[in-house]
Coordinates of C-alpha atoms (C1' of nucleotides) in Angstrom, one line a residue:
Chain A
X15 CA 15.8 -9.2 14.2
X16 CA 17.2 -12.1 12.4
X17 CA 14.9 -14.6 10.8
X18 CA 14.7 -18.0 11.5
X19 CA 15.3 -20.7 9.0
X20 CA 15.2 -24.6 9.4
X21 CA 16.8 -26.7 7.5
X22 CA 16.0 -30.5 7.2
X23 CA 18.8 -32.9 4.9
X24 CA 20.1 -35.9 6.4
X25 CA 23.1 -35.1 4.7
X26 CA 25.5 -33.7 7.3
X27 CA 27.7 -32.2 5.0
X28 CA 24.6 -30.3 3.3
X29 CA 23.4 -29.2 6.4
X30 CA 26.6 -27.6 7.3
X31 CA 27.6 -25.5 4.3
X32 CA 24.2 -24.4 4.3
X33 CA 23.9 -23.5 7.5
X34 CA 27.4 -21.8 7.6
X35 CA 26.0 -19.7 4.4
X36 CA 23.0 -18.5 6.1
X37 CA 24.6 -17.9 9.4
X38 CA 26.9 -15.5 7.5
X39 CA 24.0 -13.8 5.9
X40 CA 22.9 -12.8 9.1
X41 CA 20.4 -15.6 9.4
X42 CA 19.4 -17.6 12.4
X43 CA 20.0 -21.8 11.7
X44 CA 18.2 -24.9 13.3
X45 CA 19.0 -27.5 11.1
X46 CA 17.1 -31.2 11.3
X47 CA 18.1 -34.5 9.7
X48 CA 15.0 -35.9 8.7
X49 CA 11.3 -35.6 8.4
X50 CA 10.0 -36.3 11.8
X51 CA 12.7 -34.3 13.7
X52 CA 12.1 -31.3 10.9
X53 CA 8.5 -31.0 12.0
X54 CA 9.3 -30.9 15.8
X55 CA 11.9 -28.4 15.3
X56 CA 9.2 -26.5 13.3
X57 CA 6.9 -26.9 15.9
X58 CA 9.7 -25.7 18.5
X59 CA 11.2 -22.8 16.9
X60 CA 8.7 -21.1 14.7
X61 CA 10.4 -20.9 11.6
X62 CA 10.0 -17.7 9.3
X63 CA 11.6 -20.5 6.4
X64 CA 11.9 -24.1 6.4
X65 CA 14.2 -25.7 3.3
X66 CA 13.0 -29.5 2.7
X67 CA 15.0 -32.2 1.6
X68 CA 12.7 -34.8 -0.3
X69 CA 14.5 -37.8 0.2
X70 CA 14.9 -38.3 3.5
X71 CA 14.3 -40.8 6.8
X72 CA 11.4 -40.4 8.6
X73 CA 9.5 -39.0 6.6
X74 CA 10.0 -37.4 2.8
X75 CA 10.1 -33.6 2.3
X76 CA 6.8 -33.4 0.5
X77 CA 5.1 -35.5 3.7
X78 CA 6.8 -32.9 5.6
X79 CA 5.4 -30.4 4.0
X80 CA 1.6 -31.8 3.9
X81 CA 1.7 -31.9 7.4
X82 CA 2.6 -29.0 8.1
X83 CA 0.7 -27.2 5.5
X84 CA -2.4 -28.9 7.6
X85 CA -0.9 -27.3 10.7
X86 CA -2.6 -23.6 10.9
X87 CA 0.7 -21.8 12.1
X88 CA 2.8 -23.2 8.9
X89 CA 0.1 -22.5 6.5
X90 CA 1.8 -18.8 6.0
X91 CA 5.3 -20.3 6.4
X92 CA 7.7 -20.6 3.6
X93 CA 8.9 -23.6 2.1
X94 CA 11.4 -24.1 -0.3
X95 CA 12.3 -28.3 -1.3
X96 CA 15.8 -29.0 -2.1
X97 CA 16.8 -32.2 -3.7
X98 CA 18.8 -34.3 -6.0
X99 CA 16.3 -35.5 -7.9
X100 CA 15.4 -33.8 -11.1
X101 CA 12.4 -35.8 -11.6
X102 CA 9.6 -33.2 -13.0
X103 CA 7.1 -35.0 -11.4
X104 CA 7.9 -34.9 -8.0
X105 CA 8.8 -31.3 -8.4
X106 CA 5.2 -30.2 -9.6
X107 CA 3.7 -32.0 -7.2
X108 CA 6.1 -30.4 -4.8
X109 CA 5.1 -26.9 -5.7
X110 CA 1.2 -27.8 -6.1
X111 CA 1.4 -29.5 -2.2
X112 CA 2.1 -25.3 -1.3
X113 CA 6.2 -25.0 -1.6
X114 CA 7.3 -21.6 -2.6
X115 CA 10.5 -22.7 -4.5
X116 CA 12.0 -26.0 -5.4
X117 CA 16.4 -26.0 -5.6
X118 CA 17.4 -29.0 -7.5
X119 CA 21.4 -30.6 -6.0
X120 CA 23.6 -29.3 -6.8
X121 CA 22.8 -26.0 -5.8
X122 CA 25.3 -23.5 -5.0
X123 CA 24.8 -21.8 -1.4
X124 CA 25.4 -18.7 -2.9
X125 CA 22.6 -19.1 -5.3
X126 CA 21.1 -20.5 -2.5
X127 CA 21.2 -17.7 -0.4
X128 CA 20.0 -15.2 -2.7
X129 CA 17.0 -16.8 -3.6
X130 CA 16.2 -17.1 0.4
X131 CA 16.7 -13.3 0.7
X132 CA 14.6 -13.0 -2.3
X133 CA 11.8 -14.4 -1.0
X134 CA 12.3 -12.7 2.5
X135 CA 12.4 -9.6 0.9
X136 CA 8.8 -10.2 -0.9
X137 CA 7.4 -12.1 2.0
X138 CA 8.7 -10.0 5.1
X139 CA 6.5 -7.0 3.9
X140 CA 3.5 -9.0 4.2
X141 CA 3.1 -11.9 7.1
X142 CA 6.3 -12.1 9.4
X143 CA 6.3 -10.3 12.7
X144 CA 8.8 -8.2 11.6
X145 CA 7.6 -5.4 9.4
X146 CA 11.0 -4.0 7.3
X147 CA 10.2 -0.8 5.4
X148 CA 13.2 1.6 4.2
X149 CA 15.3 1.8 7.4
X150 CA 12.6 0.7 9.5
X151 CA 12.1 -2.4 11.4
X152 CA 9.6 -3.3 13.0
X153 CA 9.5 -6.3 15.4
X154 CA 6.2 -7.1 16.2
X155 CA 7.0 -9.3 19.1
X156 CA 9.6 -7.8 20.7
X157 CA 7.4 -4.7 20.9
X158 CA 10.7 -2.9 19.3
X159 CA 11.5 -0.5 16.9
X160 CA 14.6 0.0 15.1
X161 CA 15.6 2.8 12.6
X162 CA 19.2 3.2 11.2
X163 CA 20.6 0.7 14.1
X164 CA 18.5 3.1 17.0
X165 CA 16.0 1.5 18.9
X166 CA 13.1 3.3 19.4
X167 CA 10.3 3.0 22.6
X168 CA 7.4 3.4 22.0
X169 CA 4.2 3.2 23.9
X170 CA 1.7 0.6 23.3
X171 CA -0.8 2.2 21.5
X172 CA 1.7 4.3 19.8
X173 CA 3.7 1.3 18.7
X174 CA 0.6 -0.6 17.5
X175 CA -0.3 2.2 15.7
X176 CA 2.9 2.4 13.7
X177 CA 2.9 -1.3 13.5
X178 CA -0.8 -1.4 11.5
X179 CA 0.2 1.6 9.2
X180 CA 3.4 -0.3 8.0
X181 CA 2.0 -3.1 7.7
X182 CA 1.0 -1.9 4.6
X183 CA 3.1 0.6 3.6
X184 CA 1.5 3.4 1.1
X185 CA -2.1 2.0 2.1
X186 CA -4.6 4.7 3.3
X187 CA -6.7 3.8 6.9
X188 CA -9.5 5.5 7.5
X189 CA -9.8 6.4 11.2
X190 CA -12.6 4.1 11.5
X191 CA -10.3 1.1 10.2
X192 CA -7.9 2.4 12.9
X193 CA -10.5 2.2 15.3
X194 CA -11.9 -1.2 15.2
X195 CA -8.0 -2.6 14.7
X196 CA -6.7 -1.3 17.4
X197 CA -9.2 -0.1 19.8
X198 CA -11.8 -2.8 18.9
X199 CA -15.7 -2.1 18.5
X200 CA -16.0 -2.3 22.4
X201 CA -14.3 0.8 23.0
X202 CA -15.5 4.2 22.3
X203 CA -12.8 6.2 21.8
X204 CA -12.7 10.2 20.1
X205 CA -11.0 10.9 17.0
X206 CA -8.4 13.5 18.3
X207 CA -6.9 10.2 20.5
X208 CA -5.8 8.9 16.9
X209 CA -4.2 12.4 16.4
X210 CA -2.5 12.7 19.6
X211 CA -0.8 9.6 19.2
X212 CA -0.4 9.9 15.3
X213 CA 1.9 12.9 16.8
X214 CA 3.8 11.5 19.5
X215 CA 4.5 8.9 16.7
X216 CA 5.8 11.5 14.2
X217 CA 8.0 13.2 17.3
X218 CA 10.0 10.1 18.3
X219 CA 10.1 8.7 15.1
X220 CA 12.2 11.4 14.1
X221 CA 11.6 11.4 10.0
X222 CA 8.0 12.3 9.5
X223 CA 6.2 8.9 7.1
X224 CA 3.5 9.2 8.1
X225 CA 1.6 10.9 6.0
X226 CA -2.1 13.0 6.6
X227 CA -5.1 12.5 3.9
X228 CA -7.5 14.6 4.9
X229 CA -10.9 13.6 5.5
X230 CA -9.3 10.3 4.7
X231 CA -7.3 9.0 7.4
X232 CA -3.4 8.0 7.6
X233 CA -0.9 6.7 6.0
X234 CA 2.7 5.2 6.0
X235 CA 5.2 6.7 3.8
X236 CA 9.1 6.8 3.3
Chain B
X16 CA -10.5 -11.3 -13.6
X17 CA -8.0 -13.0 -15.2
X18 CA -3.8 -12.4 -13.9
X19 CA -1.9 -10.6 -16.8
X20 CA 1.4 -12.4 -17.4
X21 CA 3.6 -10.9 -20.3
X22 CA 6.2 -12.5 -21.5
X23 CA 9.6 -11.4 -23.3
X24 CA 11.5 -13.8 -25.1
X25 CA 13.4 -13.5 -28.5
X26 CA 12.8 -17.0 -29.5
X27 CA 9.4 -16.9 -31.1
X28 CA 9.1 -21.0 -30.6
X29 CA 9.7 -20.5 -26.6
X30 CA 7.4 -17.2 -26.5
X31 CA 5.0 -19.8 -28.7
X32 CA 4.9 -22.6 -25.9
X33 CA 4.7 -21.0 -23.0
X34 CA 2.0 -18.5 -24.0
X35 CA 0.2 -22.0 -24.6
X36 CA 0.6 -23.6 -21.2
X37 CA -0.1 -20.3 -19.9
X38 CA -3.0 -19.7 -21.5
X39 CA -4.7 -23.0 -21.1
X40 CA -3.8 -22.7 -17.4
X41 CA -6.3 -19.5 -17.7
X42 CA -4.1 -16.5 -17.8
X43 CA -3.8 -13.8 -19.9
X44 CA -0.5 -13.4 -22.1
X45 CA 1.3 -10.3 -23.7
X46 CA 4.5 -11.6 -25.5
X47 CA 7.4 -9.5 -26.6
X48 CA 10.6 -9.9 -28.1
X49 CA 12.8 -8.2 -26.7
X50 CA 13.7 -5.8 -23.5
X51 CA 12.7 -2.6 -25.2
X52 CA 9.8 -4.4 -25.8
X53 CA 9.3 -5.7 -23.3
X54 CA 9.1 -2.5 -21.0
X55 CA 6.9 -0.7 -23.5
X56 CA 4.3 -3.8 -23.3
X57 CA 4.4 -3.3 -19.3
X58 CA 3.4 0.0 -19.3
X59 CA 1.0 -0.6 -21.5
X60 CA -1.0 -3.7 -20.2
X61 CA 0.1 -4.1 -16.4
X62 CA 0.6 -7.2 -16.1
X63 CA 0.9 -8.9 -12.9
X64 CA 3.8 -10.7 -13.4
X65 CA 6.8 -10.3 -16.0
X66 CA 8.8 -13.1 -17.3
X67 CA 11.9 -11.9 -18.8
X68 CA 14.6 -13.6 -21.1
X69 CA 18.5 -12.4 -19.9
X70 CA 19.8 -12.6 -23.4
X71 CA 18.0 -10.8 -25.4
X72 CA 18.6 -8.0 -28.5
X73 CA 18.0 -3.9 -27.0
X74 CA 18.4 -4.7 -23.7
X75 CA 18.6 -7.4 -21.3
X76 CA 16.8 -8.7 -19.1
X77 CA 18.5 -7.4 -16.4
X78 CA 18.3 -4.1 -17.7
X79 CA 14.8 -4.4 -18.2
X80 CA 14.3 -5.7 -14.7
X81 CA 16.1 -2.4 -13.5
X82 CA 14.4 0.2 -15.3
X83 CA 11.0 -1.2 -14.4
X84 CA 11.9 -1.8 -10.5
X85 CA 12.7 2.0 -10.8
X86 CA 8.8 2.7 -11.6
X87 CA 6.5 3.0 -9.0
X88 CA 3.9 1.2 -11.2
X89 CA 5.8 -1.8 -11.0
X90 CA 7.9 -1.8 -7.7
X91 CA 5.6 -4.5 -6.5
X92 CA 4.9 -6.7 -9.5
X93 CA 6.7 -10.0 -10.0
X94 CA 9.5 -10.6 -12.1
X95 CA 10.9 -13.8 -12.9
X96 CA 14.0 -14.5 -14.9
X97 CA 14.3 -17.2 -17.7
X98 CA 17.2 -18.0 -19.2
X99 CA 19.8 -20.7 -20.8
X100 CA 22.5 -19.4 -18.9
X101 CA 23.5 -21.7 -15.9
X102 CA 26.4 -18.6 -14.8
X103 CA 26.0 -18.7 -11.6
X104 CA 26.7 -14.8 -11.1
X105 CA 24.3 -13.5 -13.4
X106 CA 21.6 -15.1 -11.6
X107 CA 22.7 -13.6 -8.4
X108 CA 23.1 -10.7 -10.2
X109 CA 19.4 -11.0 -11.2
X110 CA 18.3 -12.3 -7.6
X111 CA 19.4 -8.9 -6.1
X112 CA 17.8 -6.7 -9.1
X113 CA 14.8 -7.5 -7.3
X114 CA 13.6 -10.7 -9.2
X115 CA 11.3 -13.1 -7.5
X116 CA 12.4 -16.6 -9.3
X117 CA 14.5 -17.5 -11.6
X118 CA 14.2 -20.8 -14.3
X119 CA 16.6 -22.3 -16.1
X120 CA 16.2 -23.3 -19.9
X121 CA 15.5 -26.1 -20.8
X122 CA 12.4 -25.8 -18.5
X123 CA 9.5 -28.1 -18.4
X124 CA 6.2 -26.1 -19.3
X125 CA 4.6 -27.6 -16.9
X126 CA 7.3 -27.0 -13.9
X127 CA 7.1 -23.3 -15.0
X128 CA 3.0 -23.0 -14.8
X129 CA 3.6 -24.7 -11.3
X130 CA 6.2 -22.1 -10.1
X131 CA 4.1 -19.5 -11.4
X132 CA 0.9 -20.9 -9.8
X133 CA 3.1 -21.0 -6.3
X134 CA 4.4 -17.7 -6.8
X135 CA 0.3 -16.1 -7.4
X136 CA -1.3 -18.3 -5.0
X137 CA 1.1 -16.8 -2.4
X138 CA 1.8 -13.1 -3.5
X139 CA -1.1 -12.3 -5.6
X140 CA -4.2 -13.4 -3.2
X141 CA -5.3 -10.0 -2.4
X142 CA -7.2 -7.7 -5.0
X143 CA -5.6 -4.5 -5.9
X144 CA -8.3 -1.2 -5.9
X145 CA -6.4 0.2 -8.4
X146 CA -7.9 2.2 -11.8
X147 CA -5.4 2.2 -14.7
X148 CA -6.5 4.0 -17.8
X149 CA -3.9 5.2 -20.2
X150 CA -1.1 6.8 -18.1
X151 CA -3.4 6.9 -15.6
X152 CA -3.2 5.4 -12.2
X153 CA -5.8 6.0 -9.7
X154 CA -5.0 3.8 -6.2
X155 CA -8.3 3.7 -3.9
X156 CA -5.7 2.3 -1.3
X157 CA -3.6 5.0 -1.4
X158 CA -5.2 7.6 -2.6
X159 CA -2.9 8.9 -4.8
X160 CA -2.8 8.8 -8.8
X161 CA 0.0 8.5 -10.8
X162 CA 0.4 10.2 -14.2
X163 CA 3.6 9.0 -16.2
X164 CA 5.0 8.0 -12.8
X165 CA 4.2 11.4 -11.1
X166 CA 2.4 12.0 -8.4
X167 CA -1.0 13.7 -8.3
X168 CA -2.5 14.5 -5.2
X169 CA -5.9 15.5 -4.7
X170 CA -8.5 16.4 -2.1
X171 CA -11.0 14.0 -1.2
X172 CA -13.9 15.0 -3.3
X173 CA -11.6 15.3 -6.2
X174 CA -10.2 12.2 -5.8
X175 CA -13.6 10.7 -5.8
X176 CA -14.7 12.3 -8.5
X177 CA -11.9 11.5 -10.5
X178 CA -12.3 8.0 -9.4
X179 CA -16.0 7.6 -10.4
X180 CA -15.3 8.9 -13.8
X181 CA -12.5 7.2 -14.5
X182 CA -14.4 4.1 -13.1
X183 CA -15.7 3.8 -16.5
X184 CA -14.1 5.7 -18.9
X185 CA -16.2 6.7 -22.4
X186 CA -19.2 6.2 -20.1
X187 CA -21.4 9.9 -19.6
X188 CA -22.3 10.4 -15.9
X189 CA -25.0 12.5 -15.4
X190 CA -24.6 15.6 -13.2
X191 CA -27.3 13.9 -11.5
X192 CA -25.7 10.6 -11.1
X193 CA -22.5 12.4 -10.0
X194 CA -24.4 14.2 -7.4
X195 CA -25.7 11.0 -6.1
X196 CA -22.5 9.4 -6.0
X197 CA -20.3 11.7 -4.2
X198 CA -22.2 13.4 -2.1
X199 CA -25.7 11.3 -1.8
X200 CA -29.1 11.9 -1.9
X201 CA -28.8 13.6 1.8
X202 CA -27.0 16.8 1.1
X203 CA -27.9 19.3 -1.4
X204 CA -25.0 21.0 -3.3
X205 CA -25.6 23.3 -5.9
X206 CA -24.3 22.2 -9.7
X207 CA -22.0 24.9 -9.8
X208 CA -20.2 23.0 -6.9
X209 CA -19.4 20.1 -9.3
X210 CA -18.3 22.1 -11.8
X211 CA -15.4 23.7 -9.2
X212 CA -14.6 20.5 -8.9
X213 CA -14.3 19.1 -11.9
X214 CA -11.9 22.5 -12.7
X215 CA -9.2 22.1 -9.8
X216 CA -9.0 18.0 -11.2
X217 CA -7.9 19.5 -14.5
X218 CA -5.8 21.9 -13.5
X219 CA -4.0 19.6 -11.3
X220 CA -4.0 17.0 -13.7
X221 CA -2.3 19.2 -16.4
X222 CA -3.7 17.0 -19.0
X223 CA -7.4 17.8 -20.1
X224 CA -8.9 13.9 -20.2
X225 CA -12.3 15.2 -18.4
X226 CA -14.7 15.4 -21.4
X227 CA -17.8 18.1 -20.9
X228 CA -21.1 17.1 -22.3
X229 CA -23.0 20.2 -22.8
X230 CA -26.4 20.2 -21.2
X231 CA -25.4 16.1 -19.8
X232 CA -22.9 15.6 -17.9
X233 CA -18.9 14.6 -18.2
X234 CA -16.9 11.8 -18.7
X235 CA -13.3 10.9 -18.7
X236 CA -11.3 10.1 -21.8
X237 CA -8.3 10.1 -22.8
Chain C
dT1 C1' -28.7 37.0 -32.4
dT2 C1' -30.5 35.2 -28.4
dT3 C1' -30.3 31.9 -25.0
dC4 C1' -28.5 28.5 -22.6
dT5 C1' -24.6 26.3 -20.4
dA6 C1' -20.4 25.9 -18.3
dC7 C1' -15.9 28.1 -17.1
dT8 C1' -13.2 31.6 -14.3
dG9 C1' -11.6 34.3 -10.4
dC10 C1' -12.6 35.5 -6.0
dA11 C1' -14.0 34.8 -1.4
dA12 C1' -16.7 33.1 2.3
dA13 C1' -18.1 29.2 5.0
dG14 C1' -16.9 24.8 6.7
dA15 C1' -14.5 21.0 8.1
dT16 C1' -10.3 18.8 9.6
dG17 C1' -6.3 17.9 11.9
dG18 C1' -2.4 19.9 14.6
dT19 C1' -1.0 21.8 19.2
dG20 C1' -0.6 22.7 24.2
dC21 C1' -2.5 21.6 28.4
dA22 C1' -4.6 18.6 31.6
dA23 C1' -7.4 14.8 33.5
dT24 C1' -7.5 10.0 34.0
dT25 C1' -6.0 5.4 33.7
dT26 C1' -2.5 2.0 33.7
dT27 C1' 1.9 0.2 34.9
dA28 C1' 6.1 0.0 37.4
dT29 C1' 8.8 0.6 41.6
dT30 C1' 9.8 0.8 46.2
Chain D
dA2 C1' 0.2 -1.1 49.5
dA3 C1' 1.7 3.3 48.5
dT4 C1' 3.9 6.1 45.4
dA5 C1' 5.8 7.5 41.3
dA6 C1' 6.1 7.3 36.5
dA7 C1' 4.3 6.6 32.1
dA8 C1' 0.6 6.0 29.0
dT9 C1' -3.8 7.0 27.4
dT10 C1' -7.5 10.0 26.4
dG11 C1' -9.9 14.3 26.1
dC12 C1' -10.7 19.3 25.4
dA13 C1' -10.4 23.9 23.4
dC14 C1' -8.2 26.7 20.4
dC15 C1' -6.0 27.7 16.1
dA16 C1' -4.1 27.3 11.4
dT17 C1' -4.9 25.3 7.2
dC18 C1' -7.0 23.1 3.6
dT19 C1' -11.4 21.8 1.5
dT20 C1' -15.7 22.7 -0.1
dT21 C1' -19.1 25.7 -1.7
dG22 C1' -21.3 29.6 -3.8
dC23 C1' -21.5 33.9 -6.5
dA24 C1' -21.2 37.1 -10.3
dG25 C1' -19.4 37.9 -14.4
dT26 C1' -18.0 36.1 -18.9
dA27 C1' -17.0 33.2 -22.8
dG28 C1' -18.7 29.8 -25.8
dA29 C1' -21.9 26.7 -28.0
dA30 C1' -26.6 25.7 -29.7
dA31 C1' -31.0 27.1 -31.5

DNA sequence: TTTCTACTGCAAAGATGGTGCAATTTTATT
DNA sequence: AATAAAATTGCACCATCTTTGCAGTAGAAA
């Protein structure tokens, strides 16, 4: 699913061939014009990637950012500043107030564009509800899962499962570690439930990643 | 533990600089001097993050950049470009080989150590289980070990096994100590047990890095 | 040489996870 | 609310891989 980006410039023009540039790339675009409206659009949408302006109404970029950064559901979020100014200053402290990236003006949206993808492509393994791992994707709120364009339904359990192992692809879990994530230490289950599902996994999945360490526990593997 | 960073440059003045601000910003720094170079240092020392120079002499860069994404070892490591060139397609180019950043000379010493502060503090906050001696890779995540990007795979006791021994290479461990180790101070396993053990790691292994200590114990060398 | 010690091939014992079937619980539908 | 459908969990059996031990042998140390 597509991943959301704001973008905050009160610079019309900016906004737009930006926002036309991401669009194309398959991205999803709320765009804001200056500080104050860039942090209730943040608030509103849930961006997976806000791009800052510094010098803007309302509000600078790196004021912006502080707040959000103080906000526990942008602390994970990535920020890149864009800006005219090529004054080394503001740009370290730009970077030490938590941005990911700083784009000095003018930048060329294509340029543009493939540093955002960059970073998506690092970051989406790691913190975004949507897990992407070789033709997988995994969409942790829409409770779907996609694999070369086919969706796939899975149960619950089963897709929770999946989910946990992908989240860290490669990374062993011991059944135990399974347990407690999805089960919780409540719950008493046995350990042939983690196989039976392990298995209804590996028959609608299709392509068998997930891989068996014995006496280990699972693991998720192209 | 201080974060390995190596960087390859052909201008001994710029290698000279930013080895400095690196290294009074507390990380450790490999230098090379070109791509060749540059690779064999990787392999060598495992750094956590790579800078790399486009234009430089026996290979670039980007062809650097390519040969190590191909290696398992260092799918996952971060690799930032640096380089006078403002042409705006190579650094696409270099965007889409898998880089993470890219800096354009003349950069500010202290900009970079920020970028590269941002880029650890987000990617680099979790510890890695992982072993390397030599060619060796043992990953307690994954349990798996690489030899000169191969895979190994091992059962469970020989995987520990190999892992305690290679925990500290040079260093002796007793049979005792072994015994204790692996399979604790509950069950009782006669020595000939380790001793099977120890045989199927070297057979699987190919290489013969599993020293025998008559009458002591073993240890792992190379 | 003698005496330990560890390696080798073989094989049994043991543990572990896969499989089919079924009981039980949850969820959706009418 | 009643019924159907799906999801979850459990069990017993089986195939397989792991672990362990043995007996014989080769090699090093005394």
């Amino acid at each position: 699913m597509a991943n959301k980006i704001l973008i905050a410039d009160d610079e019309p023009d900016i906004l737009e061939i930006l926002k036309y540039n991401l669009e194309a790339e398959g991205y999803e675009v709320i765009t804001a014009k200056d500080g104050d409206e860039a942090i209730e659009q943040a608030k509103k949408h849930s961006p997976e990637l806000i791009i800052l302006d510094i010098m803007m109404p309302r509000k600078t970029g790196l004021e912006a950012c502080n707040i959000l950064r103080m906000m526990p559901a942008f602390r994970d979020t990535l920020i890149v500043f864009l800006t005219a100014m090529s004054d080394e200053t503001t740009e370290i402290k730009g970077l030490e107030t938590g941005a990911d990236d700083y784009l000095t003006k003018p930048v060329s949206p294509k340029v543009l564009v493939s540093k955002i993808n960059a970073l998506f492509r690092r970051f989406n393994k790691e913190e975004t509800g949507i897990i992407k791992v070789g033709d997988f994707e995994i969409d942790r709120q829409k409770y779907v899962v996609n694999h070369n364009e086919e969706e796939i339904i899975l149960a619950r359990k089963e897709f929770e499962l999946l989910a946990l192992l992908a989240s860290k692809p490669g990374k062993v879990f011991l059944r135990n570690e399974i347990l407690n994530q999805i089960w919780g230490t409540e719950v008493i289950v046995g350990d042939r439930t983690i196989d039976v599902h392990i298995r209804k996994i590996r028959q609608k999945l299709g392509v068998d990643c997930i891989t068996t360490v014995k006496g280990v526990g699972y693991k998720f593997e192209l």
